[in-house]
Coordinates of C-alpha atoms in Angstrom, one line a residue:
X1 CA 21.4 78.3 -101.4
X2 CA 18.6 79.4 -100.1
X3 CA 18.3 83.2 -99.2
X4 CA 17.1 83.9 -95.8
X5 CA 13.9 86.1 -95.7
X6 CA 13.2 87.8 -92.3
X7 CA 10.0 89.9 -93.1
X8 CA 10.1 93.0 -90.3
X9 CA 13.4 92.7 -89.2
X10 CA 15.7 93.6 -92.5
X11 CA 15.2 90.8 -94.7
X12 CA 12.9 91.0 -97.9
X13 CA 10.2 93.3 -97.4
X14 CA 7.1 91.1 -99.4
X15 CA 5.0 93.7 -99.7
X16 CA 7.2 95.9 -101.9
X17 CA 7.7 92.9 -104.5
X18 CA 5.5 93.6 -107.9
X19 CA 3.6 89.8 -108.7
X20 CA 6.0 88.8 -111.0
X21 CA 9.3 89.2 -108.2
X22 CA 6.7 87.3 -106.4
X23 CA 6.2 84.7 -108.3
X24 CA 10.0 84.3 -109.8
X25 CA 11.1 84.2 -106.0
X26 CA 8.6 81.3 -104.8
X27 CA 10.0 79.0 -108.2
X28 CA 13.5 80.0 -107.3
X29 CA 12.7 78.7 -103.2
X30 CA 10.5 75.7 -104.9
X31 CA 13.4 74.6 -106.5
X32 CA 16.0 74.6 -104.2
X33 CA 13.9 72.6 -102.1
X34 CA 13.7 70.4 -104.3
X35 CA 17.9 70.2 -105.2
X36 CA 18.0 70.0 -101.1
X37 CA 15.3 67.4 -101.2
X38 CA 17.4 65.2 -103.6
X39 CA 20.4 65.8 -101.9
X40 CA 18.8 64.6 -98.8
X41 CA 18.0 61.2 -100.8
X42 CA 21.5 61.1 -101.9
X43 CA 22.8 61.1 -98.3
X44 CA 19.9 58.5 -97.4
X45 CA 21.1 55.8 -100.4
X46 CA 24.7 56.4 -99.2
X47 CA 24.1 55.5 -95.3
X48 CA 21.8 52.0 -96.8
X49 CA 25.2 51.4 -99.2
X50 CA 27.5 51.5 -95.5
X51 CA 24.8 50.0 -93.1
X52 CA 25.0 53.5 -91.1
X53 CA 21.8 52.4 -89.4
X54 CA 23.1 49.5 -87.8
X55 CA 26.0 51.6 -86.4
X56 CA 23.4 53.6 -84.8
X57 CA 22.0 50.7 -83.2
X58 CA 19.1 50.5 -85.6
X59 CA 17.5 47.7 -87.9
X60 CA 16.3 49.6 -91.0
X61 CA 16.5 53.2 -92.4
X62 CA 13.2 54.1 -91.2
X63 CA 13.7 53.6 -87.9
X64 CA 16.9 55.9 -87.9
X65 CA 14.6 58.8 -89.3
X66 CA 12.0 57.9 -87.1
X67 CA 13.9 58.9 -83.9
X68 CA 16.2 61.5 -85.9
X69 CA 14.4 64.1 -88.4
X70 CA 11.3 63.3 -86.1
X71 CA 9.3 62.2 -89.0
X72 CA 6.3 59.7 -89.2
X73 CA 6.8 56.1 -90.3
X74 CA 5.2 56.5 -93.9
X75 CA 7.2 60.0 -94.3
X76 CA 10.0 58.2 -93.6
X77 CA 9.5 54.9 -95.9
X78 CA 8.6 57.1 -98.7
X79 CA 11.8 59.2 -98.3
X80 CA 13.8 55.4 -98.3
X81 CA 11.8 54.3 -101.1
X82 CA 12.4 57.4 -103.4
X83 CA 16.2 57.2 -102.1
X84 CA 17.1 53.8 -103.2
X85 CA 15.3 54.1 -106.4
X86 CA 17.2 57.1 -107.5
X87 CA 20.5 56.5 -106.4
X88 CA 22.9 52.9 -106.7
X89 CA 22.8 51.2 -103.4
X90 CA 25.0 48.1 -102.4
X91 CA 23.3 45.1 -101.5
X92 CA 23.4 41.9 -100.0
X93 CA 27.4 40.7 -100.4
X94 CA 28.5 44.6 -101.4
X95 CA 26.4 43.4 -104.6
X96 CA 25.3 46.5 -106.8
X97 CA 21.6 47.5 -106.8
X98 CA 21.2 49.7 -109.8
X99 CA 18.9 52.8 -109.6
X100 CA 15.5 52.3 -110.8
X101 CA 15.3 56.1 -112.5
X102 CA 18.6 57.5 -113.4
X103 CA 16.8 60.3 -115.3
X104 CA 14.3 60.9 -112.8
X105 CA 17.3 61.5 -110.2
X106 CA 18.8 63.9 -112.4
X107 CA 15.6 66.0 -112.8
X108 CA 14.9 65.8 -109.3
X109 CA 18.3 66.9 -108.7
X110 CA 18.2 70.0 -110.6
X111 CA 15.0 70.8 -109.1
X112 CA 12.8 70.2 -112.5
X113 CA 10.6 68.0 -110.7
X114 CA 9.5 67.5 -106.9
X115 CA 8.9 64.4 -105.0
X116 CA 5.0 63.6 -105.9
X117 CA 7.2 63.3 -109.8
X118 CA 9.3 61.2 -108.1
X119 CA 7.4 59.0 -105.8
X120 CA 4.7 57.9 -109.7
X121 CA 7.5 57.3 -111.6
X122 CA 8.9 55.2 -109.4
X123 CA 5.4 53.3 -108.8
X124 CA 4.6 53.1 -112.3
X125 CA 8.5 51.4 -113.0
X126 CA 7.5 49.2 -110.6
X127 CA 4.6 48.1 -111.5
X128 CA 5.6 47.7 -115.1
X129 CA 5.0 43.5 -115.1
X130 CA 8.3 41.4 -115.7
X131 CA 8.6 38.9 -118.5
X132 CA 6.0 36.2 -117.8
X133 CA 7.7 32.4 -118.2
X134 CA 6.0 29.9 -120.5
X135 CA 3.4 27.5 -118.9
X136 CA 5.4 24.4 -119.4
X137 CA 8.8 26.3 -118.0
X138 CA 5.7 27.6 -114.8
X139 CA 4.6 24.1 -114.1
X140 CA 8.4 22.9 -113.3
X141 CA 8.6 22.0 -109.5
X142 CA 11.1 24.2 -108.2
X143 CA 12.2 24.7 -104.7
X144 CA 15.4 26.2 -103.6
X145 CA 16.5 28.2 -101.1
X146 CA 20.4 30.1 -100.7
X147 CA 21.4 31.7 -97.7
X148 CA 24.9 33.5 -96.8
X149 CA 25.7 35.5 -93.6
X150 CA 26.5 39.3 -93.7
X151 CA 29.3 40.4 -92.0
X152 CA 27.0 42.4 -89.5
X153 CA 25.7 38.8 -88.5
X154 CA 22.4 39.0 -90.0
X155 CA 21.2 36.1 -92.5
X156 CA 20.4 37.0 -95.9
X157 CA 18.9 34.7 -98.2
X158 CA 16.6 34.2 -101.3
X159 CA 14.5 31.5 -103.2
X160 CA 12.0 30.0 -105.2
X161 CA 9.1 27.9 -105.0
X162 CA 7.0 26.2 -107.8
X163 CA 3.1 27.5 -107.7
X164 CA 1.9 24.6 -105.1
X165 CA 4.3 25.0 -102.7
X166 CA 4.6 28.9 -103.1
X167 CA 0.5 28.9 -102.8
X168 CA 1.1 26.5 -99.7
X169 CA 4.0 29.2 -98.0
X170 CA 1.7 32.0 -98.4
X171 CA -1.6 30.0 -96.6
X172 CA 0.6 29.9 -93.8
X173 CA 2.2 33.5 -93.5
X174 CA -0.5 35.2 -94.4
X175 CA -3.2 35.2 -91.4
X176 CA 0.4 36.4 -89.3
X177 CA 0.9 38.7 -91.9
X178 CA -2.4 41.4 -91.5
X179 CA -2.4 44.5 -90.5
X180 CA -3.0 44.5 -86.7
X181 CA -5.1 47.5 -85.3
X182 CA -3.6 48.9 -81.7
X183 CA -6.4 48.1 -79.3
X184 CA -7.2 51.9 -79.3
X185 CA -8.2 51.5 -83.0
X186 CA -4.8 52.9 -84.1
X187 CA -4.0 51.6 -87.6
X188 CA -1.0 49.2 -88.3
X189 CA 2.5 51.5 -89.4
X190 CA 4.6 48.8 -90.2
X191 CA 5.2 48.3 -93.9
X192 CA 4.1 45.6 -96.0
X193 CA 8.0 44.2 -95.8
X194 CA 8.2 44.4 -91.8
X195 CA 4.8 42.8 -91.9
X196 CA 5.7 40.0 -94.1
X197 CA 9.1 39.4 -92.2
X198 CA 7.8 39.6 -88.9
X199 CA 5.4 37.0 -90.0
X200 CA 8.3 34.6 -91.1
X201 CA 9.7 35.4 -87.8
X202 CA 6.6 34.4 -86.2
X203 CA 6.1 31.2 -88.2
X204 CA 9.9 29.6 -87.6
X205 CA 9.1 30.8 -83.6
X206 CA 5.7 28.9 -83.8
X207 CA 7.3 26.0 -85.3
X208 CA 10.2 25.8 -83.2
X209 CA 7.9 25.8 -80.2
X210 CA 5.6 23.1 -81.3
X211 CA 8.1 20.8 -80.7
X212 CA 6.9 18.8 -83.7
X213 CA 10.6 18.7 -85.8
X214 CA 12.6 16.1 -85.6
X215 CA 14.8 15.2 -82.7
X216 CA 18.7 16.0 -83.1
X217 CA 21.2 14.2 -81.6
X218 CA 18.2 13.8 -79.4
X219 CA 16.4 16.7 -78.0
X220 CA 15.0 18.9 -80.3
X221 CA 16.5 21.7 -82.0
X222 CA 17.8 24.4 -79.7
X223 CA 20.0 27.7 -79.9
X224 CA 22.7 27.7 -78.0
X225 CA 24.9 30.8 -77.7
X226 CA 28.5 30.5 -76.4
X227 CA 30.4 33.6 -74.9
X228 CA 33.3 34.3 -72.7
X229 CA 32.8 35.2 -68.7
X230 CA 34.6 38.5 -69.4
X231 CA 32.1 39.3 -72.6
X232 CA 29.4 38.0 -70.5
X233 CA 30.2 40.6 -68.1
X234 CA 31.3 43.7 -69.8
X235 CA 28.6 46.6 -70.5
X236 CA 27.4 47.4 -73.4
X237 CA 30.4 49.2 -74.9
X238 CA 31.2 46.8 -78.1
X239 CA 34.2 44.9 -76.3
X240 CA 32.2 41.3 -75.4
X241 CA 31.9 39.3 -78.3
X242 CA 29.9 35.9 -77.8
X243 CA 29.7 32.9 -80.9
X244 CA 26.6 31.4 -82.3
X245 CA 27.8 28.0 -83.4
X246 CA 30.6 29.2 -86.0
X247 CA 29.9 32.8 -85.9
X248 CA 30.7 35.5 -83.7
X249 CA 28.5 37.8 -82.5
X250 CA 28.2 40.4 -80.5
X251 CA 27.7 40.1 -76.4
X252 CA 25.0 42.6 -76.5
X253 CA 23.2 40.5 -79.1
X254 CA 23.9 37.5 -76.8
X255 CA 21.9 39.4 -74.0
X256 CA 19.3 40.5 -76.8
X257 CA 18.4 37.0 -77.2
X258 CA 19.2 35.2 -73.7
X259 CA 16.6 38.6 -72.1
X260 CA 13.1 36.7 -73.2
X261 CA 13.5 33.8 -75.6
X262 CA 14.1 29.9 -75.4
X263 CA 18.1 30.2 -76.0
X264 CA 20.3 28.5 -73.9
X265 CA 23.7 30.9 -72.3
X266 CA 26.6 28.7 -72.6
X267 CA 29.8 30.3 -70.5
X268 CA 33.2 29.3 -71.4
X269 CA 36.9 29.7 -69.2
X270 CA 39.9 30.9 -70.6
X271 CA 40.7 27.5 -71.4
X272 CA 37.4 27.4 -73.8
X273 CA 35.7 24.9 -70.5
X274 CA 31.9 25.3 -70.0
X275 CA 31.8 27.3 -66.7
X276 CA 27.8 27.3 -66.3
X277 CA 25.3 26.2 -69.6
X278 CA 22.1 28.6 -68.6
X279 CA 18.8 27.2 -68.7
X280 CA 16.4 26.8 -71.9
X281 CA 13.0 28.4 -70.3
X282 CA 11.6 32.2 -70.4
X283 CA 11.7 34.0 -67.0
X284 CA 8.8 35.8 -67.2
X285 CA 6.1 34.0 -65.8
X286 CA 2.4 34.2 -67.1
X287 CA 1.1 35.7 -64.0
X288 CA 4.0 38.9 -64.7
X289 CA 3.5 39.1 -68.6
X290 CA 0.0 40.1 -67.6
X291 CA 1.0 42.6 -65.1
X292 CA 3.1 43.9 -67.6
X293 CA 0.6 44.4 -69.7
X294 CA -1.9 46.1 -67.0
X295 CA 1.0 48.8 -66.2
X296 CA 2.7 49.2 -69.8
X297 CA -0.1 48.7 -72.2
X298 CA 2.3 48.9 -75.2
X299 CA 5.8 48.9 -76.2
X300 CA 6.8 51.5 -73.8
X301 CA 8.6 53.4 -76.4
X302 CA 7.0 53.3 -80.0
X303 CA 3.3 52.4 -78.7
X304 CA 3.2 49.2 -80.5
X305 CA 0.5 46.6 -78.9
X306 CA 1.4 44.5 -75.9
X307 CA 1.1 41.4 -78.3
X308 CA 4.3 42.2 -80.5
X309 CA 5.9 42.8 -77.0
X310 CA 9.2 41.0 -75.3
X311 CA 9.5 41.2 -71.5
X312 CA 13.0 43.2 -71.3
X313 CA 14.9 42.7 -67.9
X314 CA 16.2 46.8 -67.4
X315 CA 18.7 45.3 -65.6
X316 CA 19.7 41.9 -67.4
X317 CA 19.2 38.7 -65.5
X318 CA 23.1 37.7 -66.8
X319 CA 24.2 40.7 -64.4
X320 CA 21.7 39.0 -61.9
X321 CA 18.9 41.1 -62.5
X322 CA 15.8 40.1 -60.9
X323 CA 13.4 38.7 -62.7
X324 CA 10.0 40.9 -61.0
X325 CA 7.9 43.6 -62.1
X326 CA 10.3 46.4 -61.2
X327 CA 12.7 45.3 -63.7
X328 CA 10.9 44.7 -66.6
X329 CA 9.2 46.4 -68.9
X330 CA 7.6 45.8 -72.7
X331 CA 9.5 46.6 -75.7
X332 CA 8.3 45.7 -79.3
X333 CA 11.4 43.6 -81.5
X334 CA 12.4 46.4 -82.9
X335 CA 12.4 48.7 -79.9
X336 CA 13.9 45.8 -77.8
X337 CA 16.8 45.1 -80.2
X338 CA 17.3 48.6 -80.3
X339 CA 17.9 49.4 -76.4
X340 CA 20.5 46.5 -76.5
X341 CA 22.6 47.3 -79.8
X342 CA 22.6 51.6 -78.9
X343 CA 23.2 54.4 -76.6
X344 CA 18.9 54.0 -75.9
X345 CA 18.2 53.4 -72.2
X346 CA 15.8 52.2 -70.0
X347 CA 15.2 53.7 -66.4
X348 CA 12.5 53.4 -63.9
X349 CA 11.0 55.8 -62.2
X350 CA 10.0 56.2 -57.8
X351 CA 6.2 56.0 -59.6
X352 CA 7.2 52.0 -60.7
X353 CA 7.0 53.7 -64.5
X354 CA 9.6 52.8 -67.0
X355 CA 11.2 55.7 -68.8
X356 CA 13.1 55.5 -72.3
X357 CA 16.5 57.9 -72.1
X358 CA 17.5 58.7 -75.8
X359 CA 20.9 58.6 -76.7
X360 CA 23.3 61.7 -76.2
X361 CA 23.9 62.4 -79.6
X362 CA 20.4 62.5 -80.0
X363 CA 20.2 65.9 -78.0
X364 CA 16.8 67.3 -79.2
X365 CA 14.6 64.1 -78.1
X366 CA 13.0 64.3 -74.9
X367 CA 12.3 60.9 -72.5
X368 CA 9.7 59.0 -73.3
X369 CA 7.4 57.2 -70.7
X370 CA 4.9 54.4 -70.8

């Protein structure tokens, strides 16, 4: 516990201390930041172990601090990083992740050591180089790829590639990969990992549009999402739950996808009929993505540049809003999954400016505008 100093008001008078009160009291304070720091990384480990994030609404960790302790991006992804490798998280399938520095986490809790410790012990762990395979066992083509589905609906999945074909995956991610300076110079925040899988991201989405793959009970590939007319009409309260192929989903995620993206809405009856199957096409025209980006110049609520940008319908074109400049608005696909999985809102303002309304819960953050 820390005790409370209120110099000129009946706390500790400082001046009266002798140097070595002094010094004894600013150890003392150093350390119990530093059991409170620890603590802190504790709590973080244990909300990655349940998935509290995506509760919130929010894709990673980070993101969650981001909007609630009010840190920056790299504060934030150092706090995650020293987290998880001090403490036992559970993975992918409730899977054990062990901590990388037992030892480390126990100094840290008890205040021997502070985070700079932390954070180059944990580097040089992970930099230590893992058992290097023989050449002949190297030089074995291997290619396999496993995949499973979380219960929270996201895919997780993991491989291997023999050295041609890995060498040929990273020609093509990497130019989509770099680090993209804002166009006011602003360096790219996001991490090496949200790079990397935002590249991925882009690749399948650039593939998928070529229309090079191979026909399929021929057309090409699509997505088609399936929901009920009552899910595709309730709000965004966690009642509407919609299927993608064999898996459900959630309505808002539906809407997520059907608000600017090629997936085609398919709504059932009661009696599981097709009602109306929506059409495969973005809404946004050319001529309004570039007025969009005239008026927003960015994601209109984490400043990302227009060209990691979704249109977002304010009010969604399923609950027949229009598709014009009034209701829309730029959101990065972070921001924009975030506005339709939380308590996040977007209004506009008499001025034609959209406004971002934080949550309720989330008392201390003010709007943000574009």
């Amino acid at each position: 516990m820390i005790e409370r100093s209120e110099s000129g008001s009946g706390g500790t008078e400082w001046w009266r201390q002798d140097k070595a009160a002094l010094a004894t009291s600013l150890v003392k304070r150093e350390e119990a930041v530093r059991r409170l720091q620890a603590e802190q990384g504790a709590i973080l480990a244990e909300m990655a172990s349940r998935g509290t994030m995506a509760e919130y609404g929010y894709s990673t960790l980070d993101a969650l601090q981001i909007d609630l302790l009010r840190i920056s991006r790299q504060e934030a992804n150092r706090r995650t990083a020293r987290a998880m490798g001090c403490h036992d998280v559970r993975g992918i399938g409730s899977s054990l992740v062990p901590a990388a520095a037992p030892a480390t986490a126990a100094a840290f809790a008890e205040g021997a050591i502070g985070t700079e410790h932390v954070d180059t012990i944990l580097k040089t762990v992970s930099d230590i180089s893992a058992h290097v395979p023989a050449d002949e066992e190297q030089a074995k083509p291997k290619r396999d790829l496993r995949w499973g589905w979380r219960r929270n609906g996201r895919l997780a999945f993991s491989g291997e590639f023999d050295p041609e074909t890995g060498q040929q995956f990273l020609a093509a991610l990497s130019p989509l990969s770099k680090p993209r300076p804002a166009q006011d110079g602003e360096r790219d925040i996001r991490t090496t990992a949200e790079r990397n899988g935002d590249a991925l991201a882009e690749l399948i989405g650039l593939t998928l549009a070529s229309g090079e793959l191979p026909v399929q009970g021929g057309e090409r590939p699509n997505v088609i999402v399936t929901l009920s007319y009552d899910a595709l009409k309730a709000a965004l309260d966690q009642r509407g739950q919609a299927m993608l192929g064999d898996l459900p989903i959630s309505a808002q995620q539906a809407r997520y996808w059907a608000c600017d993206a090629g997936v085609i809405p398919a709504v059932l009856g009661s009696e599981g009929e097709i009602l109306d199957l929506g059409r495969n096409e973005r809404l946004v025209t050319l001529a309004q993505r570039r007025a969009l980006e005239l008026r927003d110049k960015c994601c209109i609520k984490c400043g990302r540049p227009p060209k990691w940008c979704h249109a977002h319908h304010i009010i969604h074109w399923l609950d027949l809003g229009p598709t014009d400049i009034d209701n829309l608005c730029l959101l990065c696909t972070a921001c924009h999954r975030l506005i339709h999985h939380s308590e996040w809102r977007i209004e506009m303002r008499p001025n034609g400016i959209p406004l971002c309304i934080p949550p309720p819960w989330m008392a201390r953050a003010e709007p943000r505008a574009a």
